[in-house]
C-alpha cells in the first residue's frame, strides 16, 4: 500500500465553506487512484480551515500529474459553492507538492489541478498534461471573449454586466458590501442636506464646503484653502492626480504667441524667456489632442472645452508657476493670452478652464484608458493564453484581481445614462473621441516611466515626488521581474519557442494597441530582456501608475473649484469683464457638483479587502527560488515605504500615492 497525505485548505472569505461531498482522484504517470470522498469525523471544509486526509492506493502512482476535484450535493440542500484555496500533497516518496486552486467550485463541477513546478508549454513531458493544457485554454478562450466597445479603443470583455462574470473574478462579498454601503452613506448624506439632484447654482464658494461634513483629508482641506494660489496650481501638475502631461519647453509652439514683454515681470530679474528656456526652467502644458472635439449640448446649447496651452516657470524658489495661458490652439483676437497680472478673476477663470480640460484628459485618458482599459486587455490575454501552471500566469494573475469586475461595472456607472462622465463637458461622444485620439498617439515608451520622464525633459526638476518615488518603484519592480523571468527563461531561445507567451503578447498588441506598429509596442518577443521590460511595464501600470492617478482624486477634486469635469459658461474672450459671480455661474450647479465629489470619494475610499503591492496571499509558486524572490521584493518595498514616510513627514503637502503601503496589487476600484 502507498499513502498520500492531503492538506486541503478552504478560503477565508464569507461562505467559503461547504456541506457538500468532495471527491478526489489522483493521476500519476504510473496509474490513478479510485474516486475517493474526503470525509473526516465532524464537519469538513469549513471557512479558513485546513483538513488533513489520507488516501491509500495499492502502489505508488509515480510522478503525480493531476488532482481531480469533484463536488456533489449533500442531501437536498440548495447550491453550496466551495472556495478551495489549495491542496498540499505529501507523496509516499516524501515529496511535498503544492496544488493551487484559489477558485469557487460549484455543485457538480469538475476541477483538475496542476501541481509542482511552473511549466512552459514546450517542457510538458506527458500526453495527459499536454492534453489537459490544451483543454484548459480552449475552455478559457470560450469563456473569456473579446468585444469592441468603440472603434479605435482597446477591446473589452464580452460580458454584459457583473452578474454574468465567473465567480473567481468577481468582488468578494465583503468588497461588494463595503462599496454598496459607501455609496449608500454618501447618497443619504447628500439627500438629507438637499444637495443631491439640486439644479440651483452655488451662492458662494464658501457654501461648497457643506458638500462633505465628515469626509476630509489633510490634503483636501489644504486644497480648499490654497486652490487659487499659483504656486500650488503649478505643484499639482507635478504631484497632483495627472502628473504625466507637462514637459520641458525649449521652444514655444508657433501657435502660442507669448512674447518676452508679456512674461518678463514674472521671471527672475534681469533674465529673459529665452535664457530661462535655455536653462531648462520653462515648461509647457499643451492639450492639442483635444482641439476640435465638440462638447456636448446642455439645455440645447453646446458647452465649451478649451484645448489650451499653459506656460510654467520654475522660479528661484523652485516653485513651478503658471505665467501665461492661451485657452484655444488657434491665436485670434478672441483668444487672448492671460497673465498673472490680469484681473484676479480673469486669471482664475483661465486657470479653471485649463484644469477642466486637464481633469477630463485625466479621467478619460490617463486614468480610464491608460490604466483600467489596458489592464483589462492584459488580464484577458493572461486568462486566455496562459494555463495556470505557466510561470507568467503565476506571476501576473495576482495583479489582475477584480480588474474585469470593476471595469465591467464601471463602464455602466461612468458612461451609462446618468454616468458621471456622460455629464462632463465633453459628454460620452467627446470622451470616446479623446480616448481614440490618445490611443492613436500612444507609444510604448510613454508607458515606461524612465523613458517617459526623459522624453518630457523632467529628469532634474525639483520637488517632483511622483518621478522620484515612481522611478524607485519601477526599478524595484524591474529587479523582481528580472529575477523571476530569468529563472524560468534562462535563454532567448526559451522565449522564442514559448508559443503561449508569443500568443499572449500578440493578443495584447492586437486588442490593446490595435496593431499600431508606429507605437513601438511589441507584437512578439525575441529576447528575455524584452519580456522583462514589458512585464515590468504591465505590473507598474496596474499598481503604481493606477495609484498615482486614482488615489488622490478625493484629495484634489472633491473641492470642485480646483478641478471640475463640467463648466457651464464659455471661456473669457476679453479681459476685465469677469467677477466672482462669473466664477459661480461657470462652475457646475449644486447637484452636478455633489455628483462629481461623490465620484471622487468612491474612487479614493479605503476598503478592507485590500492586497497591497508585493503581497501574494495566494500561494502559487511551489519552488523555493521564486518564493525567496517574492520575499526580497517585499523587503525592498518596505525599505522604500520607510524612506517615503520619512520624507513626507517634512513636507507641507505630503506625496503618499506611491508609498508601497498605499498601492494596491491590482486595479480594484
XYZ file of C-alpha atoms in Angstrom:
669
model
C 0.000 0.000 0.000
C 1.003 3.616 -0.660
C -0.254 6.594 1.335
C -0.862 10.137 0.111
C -1.457 12.831 2.704
C -3.649 15.699 1.540
C -3.931 19.030 3.349
C -6.984 20.777 1.912
C -7.435 24.468 2.726
C -10.722 26.347 2.449
C -10.716 30.103 1.836
C -11.218 32.777 4.487
C -13.975 34.771 2.762
C -17.615 34.578 3.911
C -19.487 31.439 2.803
C -16.262 29.803 1.567
C -17.094 26.505 3.285
C -19.472 23.808 2.090
C -21.534 20.906 3.421
C -21.369 19.146 0.054
C -19.463 15.937 -0.631
C -15.958 16.456 -2.072
C -14.273 13.701 -4.051
C -10.647 13.399 -5.139
C -8.982 11.357 -7.875
C -5.182 11.298 -8.191
C -3.468 10.832 -11.542
C 0.195 9.786 -11.831
C 2.383 8.657 -14.668
C 2.059 5.077 -13.397
C -1.675 4.969 -12.742
C -4.584 6.650 -10.989
C -6.425 6.263 -7.708
C -10.069 5.482 -7.224
C -12.570 8.320 -6.819
C -12.397 8.833 -3.057
C -14.550 11.049 -0.823
C -12.694 13.303 1.607
C -14.528 12.728 4.850
C -13.236 13.042 8.393
C -15.181 12.806 11.610
C -17.060 16.071 12.173
C -17.513 18.994 9.754
C -15.227 19.211 6.730
C -14.332 22.195 4.535
C -15.181 24.972 6.953
C -14.133 28.558 6.351
C -10.392 29.284 6.837
C -9.700 25.688 7.908
C -7.235 23.066 6.672
C -8.316 19.436 6.768
C -5.881 16.520 6.572
C -6.876 13.376 4.689
C -5.119 10.110 3.862
C -5.633 8.388 0.522
C -4.349 4.837 0.170
C -3.541 3.188 -3.139
C -2.317 -0.305 -3.981
C 1.043 1.115 -5.044
C 2.716 4.402 -5.814
C 1.184 6.275 -8.732
C 4.622 7.527 -9.775
C 5.042 11.186 -10.596
C 1.810 12.981 -9.693
C 0.317 14.759 -12.691
C -3.191 15.930 -11.807
C -5.640 16.055 -8.949
C -9.298 15.905 -9.979
C -11.715 17.553 -7.536
C -15.471 16.990 -7.718
C -18.307 18.259 -5.556
C -21.699 16.575 -5.252
C -24.726 17.775 -3.282
C -25.335 16.903 0.340
C -28.913 15.633 0.645
C -31.313 18.147 -0.918
C -29.643 21.369 0.238
C -29.530 24.273 -2.216
C -26.400 25.203 -4.167
C -23.442 25.434 -1.805
C -20.333 26.651 -3.634
C -16.961 25.938 -2.046
C -13.864 28.130 -2.225
C -10.872 25.813 -2.331
C -7.622 27.672 -1.733
C -5.044 24.939 -2.190
C -4.197 21.300 -1.686
C -0.767 20.311 -0.415
C 0.102 16.684 -1.139
C 2.771 14.572 0.540
C 3.578 11.518 -1.577
C 4.819 8.106 -0.442
C 8.233 9.242 -1.639
C 8.029 12.194 0.825
C 7.722 14.789 -1.933
C 5.584 17.764 -0.887
C 3.669 19.209 -3.826
C 1.524 22.345 -3.924
C -1.686 22.248 -5.995
C -3.003 25.848 -6.114
C -6.739 26.243 -6.703
C -7.979 29.632 -5.446
C -11.407 29.457 -7.021
C -15.024 28.653 -6.307
C -16.200 25.158 -7.144
C -19.887 24.748 -7.820
C -22.038 21.687 -7.309
C -21.476 19.060 -9.972
C -18.372 20.871 -11.215
C -15.145 19.035 -12.002
C -11.840 20.829 -11.480
C -8.455 19.433 -12.444
C -5.488 20.924 -10.599
C -1.865 21.009 -11.739
C 0.820 20.987 -9.087
C 4.537 21.330 -8.685
C 6.994 23.387 -10.671
C 5.684 26.011 -13.085
C 5.844 24.627 -16.620
C 6.133 26.229 -20.024
C 4.369 24.559 -22.943
C 7.494 23.087 -24.522
C 8.506 21.489 -21.213
C 5.473 19.192 -20.959
C 6.606 15.573 -20.943
C 3.378 13.600 -20.596
C 0.418 13.276 -23.025
C -2.097 13.676 -20.191
C -0.608 17.036 -19.214
C -0.344 18.223 -22.813
C -3.996 17.361 -23.373
C -5.024 18.990 -20.093
C -3.184 22.173 -21.034
C -4.945 22.376 -24.403
C -8.365 21.701 -22.904
C -7.858 24.336 -20.215
C -7.006 27.038 -22.744
C -9.868 26.032 -25.037
C -12.332 26.356 -22.168
C -10.938 29.718 -21.108
C -10.981 31.128 -24.638
C -14.620 30.126 -24.927
C -15.387 31.783 -21.588
C -13.343 34.978 -21.968
C -14.091 36.514 -25.334
C -13.357 39.915 -26.846
C -15.820 42.670 -27.698
C -15.400 46.117 -29.251
C -16.621 48.950 -27.010
C -15.977 51.617 -29.649
C -13.858 51.778 -32.777
C -10.308 52.901 -32.059
C -10.342 51.937 -28.377
C -8.847 48.939 -26.582
C -11.126 45.923 -26.769
C -13.044 44.755 -23.719
C -14.513 41.557 -22.313
C -17.779 40.306 -23.802
C -19.744 40.041 -20.539
C -22.675 42.455 -20.463
C -22.761 43.015 -16.700
C -21.190 41.820 -13.456
C -23.818 39.116 -12.896
C -22.500 37.185 -15.916
C -18.916 37.047 -14.648
C -17.430 33.793 -13.318
C -17.264 33.697 -9.520
C -13.469 33.601 -9.379
C -13.109 37.102 -10.922
C -15.954 38.768 -9.035
C -15.706 41.005 -5.975
C -15.705 39.239 -2.642
C -18.875 39.655 -0.596
C -17.082 41.985 1.809
C -15.831 44.208 -1.025
C -19.296 44.320 -2.628
C -20.958 45.131 0.679
C -18.467 47.864 1.548
C -18.732 49.614 -1.815
C -22.530 49.479 -1.736
C -22.511 50.731 1.855
C -20.177 53.616 0.976
C -22.369 54.576 -1.967
C -25.477 54.457 0.238
C -23.926 56.568 3.014
C -22.763 59.212 0.527
C -26.201 59.304 -1.105
C -28.049 59.564 2.196
C -25.841 62.420 3.420
C -26.250 64.415 0.212
C -30.019 63.828 0.068
C -30.526 64.801 3.716
C -28.689 68.058 3.018
C -30.909 68.677 0.000
C -27.894 68.783 -2.319
C -28.438 65.632 -4.382
C -30.186 66.446 -7.652
C -30.415 70.172 -6.928
C -30.277 72.411 -10.017
C -29.562 75.557 -8.008
C -26.341 77.464 -8.534
C -23.927 77.956 -5.657
C -24.394 81.297 -3.897
C -20.750 81.446 -2.789
C -17.543 79.462 -2.959
C -17.724 79.066 0.815
C -21.047 77.219 0.504
C -19.311 74.359 -1.298
C -17.686 73.317 1.959
C -21.034 71.846 3.014
C -20.819 69.022 0.427
C -18.978 66.798 2.906
C -19.003 67.482 6.632
C -17.211 64.396 7.840
C -15.158 63.121 4.915
C -11.974 65.185 4.894
C -8.273 64.556 4.420
C -5.257 66.665 5.260
C -4.721 67.371 1.580
C -8.389 68.002 0.712
C -8.511 70.676 3.413
C -5.264 72.193 2.140
C -6.692 72.276 -1.400
C -9.830 74.042 -0.147
C -7.718 76.837 1.321
C -4.980 77.158 -1.312
C -6.577 76.252 -4.661
C -6.324 79.801 -6.060
C -2.596 80.176 -5.369
C -0.319 79.984 -8.411
C 2.465 78.008 -6.767
C 0.006 75.327 -5.619
C -1.544 75.312 -9.087
C 1.856 74.520 -10.603
C 2.641 71.971 -7.895
C -0.393 69.925 -8.925
C 0.953 69.372 -12.444
C 3.882 67.570 -10.815
C 2.313 65.824 -7.843
C -1.441 66.007 -8.286
C -3.576 63.357 -9.961
C -2.317 63.975 -13.512
C 1.491 64.166 -13.355
C 2.105 62.927 -16.917
C 1.257 65.972 -19.049
C 3.766 68.809 -18.752
C 7.139 68.780 -20.491
C 10.218 70.965 -20.679
C 9.865 73.741 -23.242
C 12.953 74.743 -25.215
C 10.966 76.498 -27.951
C 7.465 77.943 -27.889
C 4.924 76.323 -30.229
C 4.305 78.642 -33.202
C 0.620 78.936 -32.264
C 1.369 80.066 -28.688
C 2.023 83.779 -29.145
C 3.692 84.574 -25.842
C 6.085 87.499 -26.082
C 9.067 88.472 -23.990
C 7.285 91.597 -22.777
C 4.291 89.606 -21.541
C 6.169 87.317 -19.185
C 9.276 89.292 -18.206
C 7.623 90.594 -14.985
C 7.201 87.007 -13.760
C 10.759 85.861 -14.433
C 13.888 86.379 -12.394
C 15.149 89.938 -12.526
C 17.449 90.680 -15.491
C 16.523 87.363 -17.102
C 14.631 86.654 -20.306
C 12.274 83.967 -21.559
C 14.942 82.787 -23.985
C 17.535 82.480 -21.224
C 15.141 80.648 -18.929
C 14.289 78.184 -21.691
C 17.988 77.577 -22.289
C 18.414 76.955 -18.549
C 15.585 74.379 -18.596
C 13.307 76.471 -16.376
C 10.307 76.758 -18.720
C 7.668 74.022 -19.018
C 4.609 73.589 -21.193
C 1.143 72.113 -20.841
C -0.396 71.632 -24.304
C -3.811 69.986 -24.696
C -3.710 69.981 -28.514
C -5.137 66.458 -28.823
C -8.460 67.833 -27.538
C -8.645 70.506 -30.235
C -11.762 70.304 -32.377
C -13.626 67.737 -30.280
C -17.190 69.048 -29.965
C -18.520 69.398 -26.447
C -21.962 68.087 -25.530
C -25.163 70.096 -25.511
C -26.590 71.426 -22.267
C -30.203 72.622 -22.334
C -29.992 72.842 -26.104
C -26.762 74.850 -26.187
C -23.242 73.484 -26.724
C -20.809 73.637 -23.845
C -17.173 74.627 -24.261
C -13.968 72.702 -23.671
C -10.720 74.551 -24.236
C -7.778 72.753 -25.788
C -5.475 75.222 -24.108
C -1.798 75.869 -23.504
C -0.200 76.901 -20.234
C 3.385 78.058 -19.749
C 5.121 77.380 -16.435
C 8.265 78.888 -14.942
C 10.441 77.222 -12.313
C 11.313 80.239 -10.205
C 14.407 80.708 -7.999
C 12.463 79.290 -5.021
C 11.973 76.075 -7.040
C 8.249 76.699 -7.351
C 6.536 75.882 -10.642
C 4.469 78.965 -11.504
C 1.964 79.445 -14.338
C 2.954 82.572 -16.259
C 0.843 82.516 -19.441
C -2.357 80.790 -20.580
C -3.919 80.615 -24.028
C -7.272 78.842 -23.948
C -7.508 77.760 -27.606
C -4.976 76.363 -30.040
C -5.502 78.933 -32.778
C -4.487 82.534 -31.967
C -7.108 85.214 -32.550
C -8.403 88.478 -31.104
C -10.950 86.481 -29.135
C -8.242 84.217 -27.738
C -6.069 86.471 -25.574
C -3.112 85.291 -23.578
C -3.948 85.529 -19.907
C -1.269 86.538 -17.413
C -0.890 86.569 -13.621
C -1.047 90.386 -13.781
C -4.559 90.324 -15.263
C -7.601 90.973 -13.068
C -7.805 88.256 -10.418
C -10.962 86.582 -11.697
C -9.773 86.643 -15.329
C -6.626 84.778 -14.359
C -8.595 82.426 -12.120
C -11.065 81.627 -14.923
C -8.220 80.919 -17.333
C -6.638 78.518 -14.837
C -10.014 76.829 -14.254
C -10.534 76.156 -17.955
C -7.071 74.624 -18.212
C -7.899 72.481 -15.168
C -11.261 71.492 -16.680
C -9.550 70.155 -19.804
C -6.856 68.538 -17.681
C -9.381 66.745 -15.435
C -11.256 65.449 -18.479
C -7.958 64.298 -20.003
C -7.007 62.724 -16.679
C -10.221 60.717 -16.315
C -10.606 59.656 -19.937
C -7.004 59.080 -20.965
C -4.579 58.756 -18.065
C -6.935 57.033 -15.633
C -9.544 55.063 -17.594
C -7.788 54.180 -20.820
C -4.132 54.039 -19.820
C -4.665 52.035 -16.647
C -8.153 50.448 -16.483
C -8.719 49.640 -20.147
C -5.161 48.492 -20.835
C -5.200 46.431 -17.643
C -8.342 44.706 -18.867
C -6.587 43.644 -22.056
C -3.580 42.385 -20.082
C -5.977 40.432 -17.840
C -7.982 38.957 -20.700
C -4.847 37.906 -22.591
C -3.420 36.285 -19.454
C -6.604 34.328 -18.794
C -6.899 33.258 -22.435
C -3.282 32.456 -23.292
C -1.632 31.102 -20.148
C -2.691 27.938 -18.334
C -2.493 28.215 -14.561
C 0.724 26.165 -14.496
C 2.554 28.726 -16.665
C 5.135 30.736 -14.679
C 3.918 34.043 -16.071
C 0.335 33.241 -15.125
C 1.522 32.650 -11.562
C 3.435 35.936 -11.630
C 0.758 38.099 -13.244
C -2.645 36.865 -12.098
C -2.410 38.432 -8.590
C -2.003 41.803 -10.334
C -5.317 41.382 -12.182
C -7.527 40.665 -9.169
C -11.005 42.233 -9.601
C -9.964 44.208 -12.711
C -12.512 42.724 -15.119
C -15.216 43.079 -12.478
C -14.584 46.756 -11.731
C -14.278 47.613 -15.424
C -17.483 45.808 -16.376
C -19.480 47.633 -13.719
C -17.543 50.871 -14.033
C -18.330 51.333 -17.703
C -22.022 51.490 -16.834
C -21.656 53.698 -13.756
C -19.342 56.158 -15.534
C -20.683 56.096 -19.084
C -24.286 54.937 -18.556
C -27.377 57.123 -18.854
C -26.647 59.021 -15.639
C -22.933 58.269 -15.601
C -20.725 60.971 -14.187
C -18.500 61.123 -17.289
C -21.519 61.401 -19.560
C -22.440 64.693 -17.864
C -18.927 66.118 -18.252
C -18.362 68.988 -20.658
C -17.314 66.598 -23.424
C -20.006 64.016 -22.754
C -19.877 60.413 -23.915
C -19.059 61.020 -27.589
C -16.384 63.566 -26.794
C -14.757 61.342 -24.173
C -14.659 58.436 -26.621
C -13.104 60.608 -29.316
C -10.498 61.928 -26.872
C -9.523 58.385 -25.864
C -9.438 57.347 -29.525
C -7.029 60.161 -30.374
C -4.889 59.454 -27.336
C -4.570 55.746 -28.160
C -3.592 56.502 -31.754
C -0.745 58.690 -30.421
C 0.267 56.430 -27.525
C 3.766 54.977 -27.572
C 5.323 52.104 -25.674
C 7.921 54.438 -24.190
C 5.209 56.700 -22.761
C 4.093 53.817 -20.509
C 7.658 53.081 -19.372
C 8.305 55.658 -16.658
C 12.087 56.123 -17.090
C 11.635 56.790 -20.816
C 8.567 58.947 -20.177
C 10.446 61.201 -17.760
C 13.418 61.541 -20.121
C 11.230 62.269 -23.154
C 9.488 65.070 -21.244
C 12.781 66.530 -20.021
C 11.816 66.249 -16.369
C 14.864 64.404 -15.026
C 16.018 67.247 -12.792
C 13.014 69.441 -11.974
C 12.935 69.675 -8.154
C 10.105 68.598 -5.855
C 8.765 66.085 -8.390
C 7.837 63.342 -5.967
C 5.837 61.326 -8.494
C 9.042 60.959 -10.513
C 11.260 60.269 -7.522
C 9.040 57.616 -5.963
C 7.911 56.226 -9.307
C 11.402 55.606 -10.637
C 12.395 53.822 -7.440
C 9.288 51.670 -7.683
C 9.960 50.967 -11.351
C 13.463 49.761 -10.502
C 12.250 47.582 -7.616
C 9.548 46.002 -9.778
C 12.049 45.555 -12.607
C 14.512 43.759 -10.313
C 11.778 41.403 -9.123
C 10.535 40.706 -12.650
C 14.104 40.180 -13.871
C 14.731 37.549 -11.193
C 11.501 35.649 -11.938
C 11.736 35.803 -15.726
C 15.417 34.861 -15.889
C 14.756 31.929 -13.559
C 12.168 30.486 -15.942
C 13.681 31.775 -19.204
C 17.448 31.240 -18.962
C 17.953 31.993 -22.674
C 16.394 33.921 -25.536
C 15.549 30.654 -27.254
C 13.232 29.789 -24.342
C 11.329 32.987 -25.077
C 11.163 32.340 -28.797
C 9.792 28.797 -28.524
C 7.181 29.577 -25.844
C 4.156 29.691 -28.145
C 1.817 30.661 -25.303
C 3.976 33.676 -24.454
C 4.058 34.720 -28.107
C 0.283 34.391 -28.369
C -0.091 36.456 -25.187
C 1.892 39.439 -26.475
C 0.238 39.186 -29.884
C -3.219 39.355 -28.288
C -2.171 42.420 -26.305
C -0.708 44.078 -29.407
C -3.928 43.324 -31.288
C -6.570 44.133 -28.679
C -4.895 46.930 -26.680
C -2.851 48.758 -29.284
C -4.827 47.717 -32.381
C -1.694 46.513 -34.169
C -0.303 50.044 -34.463
C 3.327 49.352 -35.381
C 4.213 53.046 -35.151
C 3.504 52.919 -31.410
C 6.598 50.825 -30.702
C 4.600 48.213 -28.772
C 5.904 44.701 -29.401
C 3.812 42.152 -31.272
C 6.197 39.329 -30.406
C 9.182 38.711 -28.148
C 12.688 37.774 -29.260
C 14.704 38.197 -26.079
C 14.459 37.739 -22.334
C 15.174 41.446 -21.932
C 12.095 42.342 -23.997
C 9.896 40.150 -21.804
C 11.295 41.689 -18.617
C 10.679 45.239 -19.807
C 7.121 44.563 -20.925
C 6.076 42.736 -17.759
C 7.688 45.465 -15.645
C 5.541 47.978 -17.521
C 2.406 45.885 -17.014
C 2.892 45.472 -13.257
C 3.906 49.119 -12.804
C 0.812 50.260 -14.732
C -1.710 48.221 -12.758
C -0.176 49.048 -9.384
C 1.886 52.234 -9.084
C 0.563 54.172 -12.062
C -3.059 53.465 -11.189
C -2.408 54.536 -7.603
C -0.813 57.780 -8.829
C -3.800 58.776 -10.973
C -6.584 57.334 -8.819
C -5.867 57.565 -5.110
C -5.685 61.353 -4.883
C -8.975 62.120 -6.593
C -10.805 62.995 -3.395
C -7.805 64.964 -2.113
C -7.622 67.226 -5.156
C -11.006 67.180 -6.865
C -13.661 66.771 -4.192
C -13.223 70.551 -3.936
C -14.920 71.233 -7.259
C -13.437 74.714 -7.933
C -9.967 73.123 -8.019
C -10.889 70.831 -10.884
C -14.254 70.165 -12.464
C -15.339 67.894 -15.304
C -18.018 70.430 -16.254
C -18.006 74.190 -16.773
C -21.189 75.977 -17.853
C -20.130 79.357 -19.195
C -17.935 79.897 -22.267
C -14.286 80.796 -21.664
C -13.430 84.500 -21.440
C -12.607 86.187 -24.751
C -11.739 89.599 -23.361
C -10.121 90.806 -20.193
C -11.630 92.864 -17.397
C -15.223 91.663 -17.669
C -15.327 88.827 -15.098
C -16.181 88.710 -11.410
C -16.702 86.123 -8.686
C -20.277 85.946 -9.927
C -18.861 84.799 -13.286
C -16.877 82.100 -11.485
C -20.008 80.822 -9.718
C -22.016 80.846 -12.954
C -19.249 78.895 -14.680
C -18.964 76.164 -12.064
C -21.367 73.175 -12.022
C -24.652 73.593 -10.180
C -25.194 72.065 -6.744
C -26.425 68.660 -7.936
C -23.683 68.301 -10.530
C -21.002 69.325 -8.037
C -22.030 66.746 -5.454
C -22.214 64.091 -8.168
C -18.582 64.751 -9.113
C -17.470 64.982 -5.494
C -19.217 61.696 -4.657
C -17.373 60.013 -7.529
C -14.023 61.137 -6.129
C -14.931 59.728 -2.721
C -15.991 56.356 -4.139
C -12.768 56.070 -6.153
C -10.481 57.141 -3.321
C -12.136 55.298 -0.433
C -10.103 52.750 1.508
C -11.719 49.319 1.687
C -10.749 46.443 3.975
C -10.467 43.846 1.201
C -7.127 45.201 0.028
C -3.995 43.383 -1.096
C -1.056 45.840 -1.037
C 1.679 45.877 -3.635
C 4.011 42.911 -3.246
C 1.672 40.856 -1.063
C 0.813 37.452 -2.526
C -1.629 35.768 -0.136
C -2.403 33.116 -2.745
C 0.467 30.650 -2.770
C 1.051 29.787 -6.430
C 4.780 29.134 -6.782
C 5.988 25.769 -5.492
C 9.730 26.255 -5.979
C 11.911 27.804 -3.243
C 13.650 30.259 -5.603
C 10.619 32.355 -6.650
C 9.341 32.273 -3.063
C 12.607 33.877 -1.964
C 12.375 36.402 -4.806
C 8.980 37.464 -3.502
C 10.442 37.971 -0.020
C 13.272 40.066 -1.468
C 10.725 42.130 -3.402
C 8.715 42.748 -0.250
C 11.821 43.764 1.681
C 12.761 46.364 -0.947
C 9.233 47.752 -0.955
C 9.304 48.003 2.829
C 12.552 49.994 2.746
C 11.122 52.370 0.149
C 7.984 52.823 2.233
C 10.068 53.878 5.238
C 12.045 56.293 3.071
C 8.895 57.912 1.632
C 7.248 58.148 5.048
C 10.322 59.879 6.451
C 10.422 62.354 3.566
C 6.705 63.100 3.797
C 6.993 63.948 7.480
C 8.928 67.065 6.436
C 6.604 68.183 3.624
C 3.812 70.714 3.905
C 1.886 68.737 1.279
C 2.951 65.085 1.586
C 3.017 62.881 -1.515
C 1.698 59.492 -0.402
C 0.259 57.890 -3.527
C 3.381 55.902 -4.426
C 4.151 54.714 -0.928
C 4.031 50.911 -1.407
C 1.739 50.546 1.602
C -0.803 52.774 -0.192
C -0.645 50.927 -3.542
C -2.937 48.015 -4.312
C -1.560 44.950 -6.048
C -4.164 45.327 -8.809
C -6.830 47.695 -10.106
C -9.839 47.023 -7.889
C -11.729 50.329 -7.854
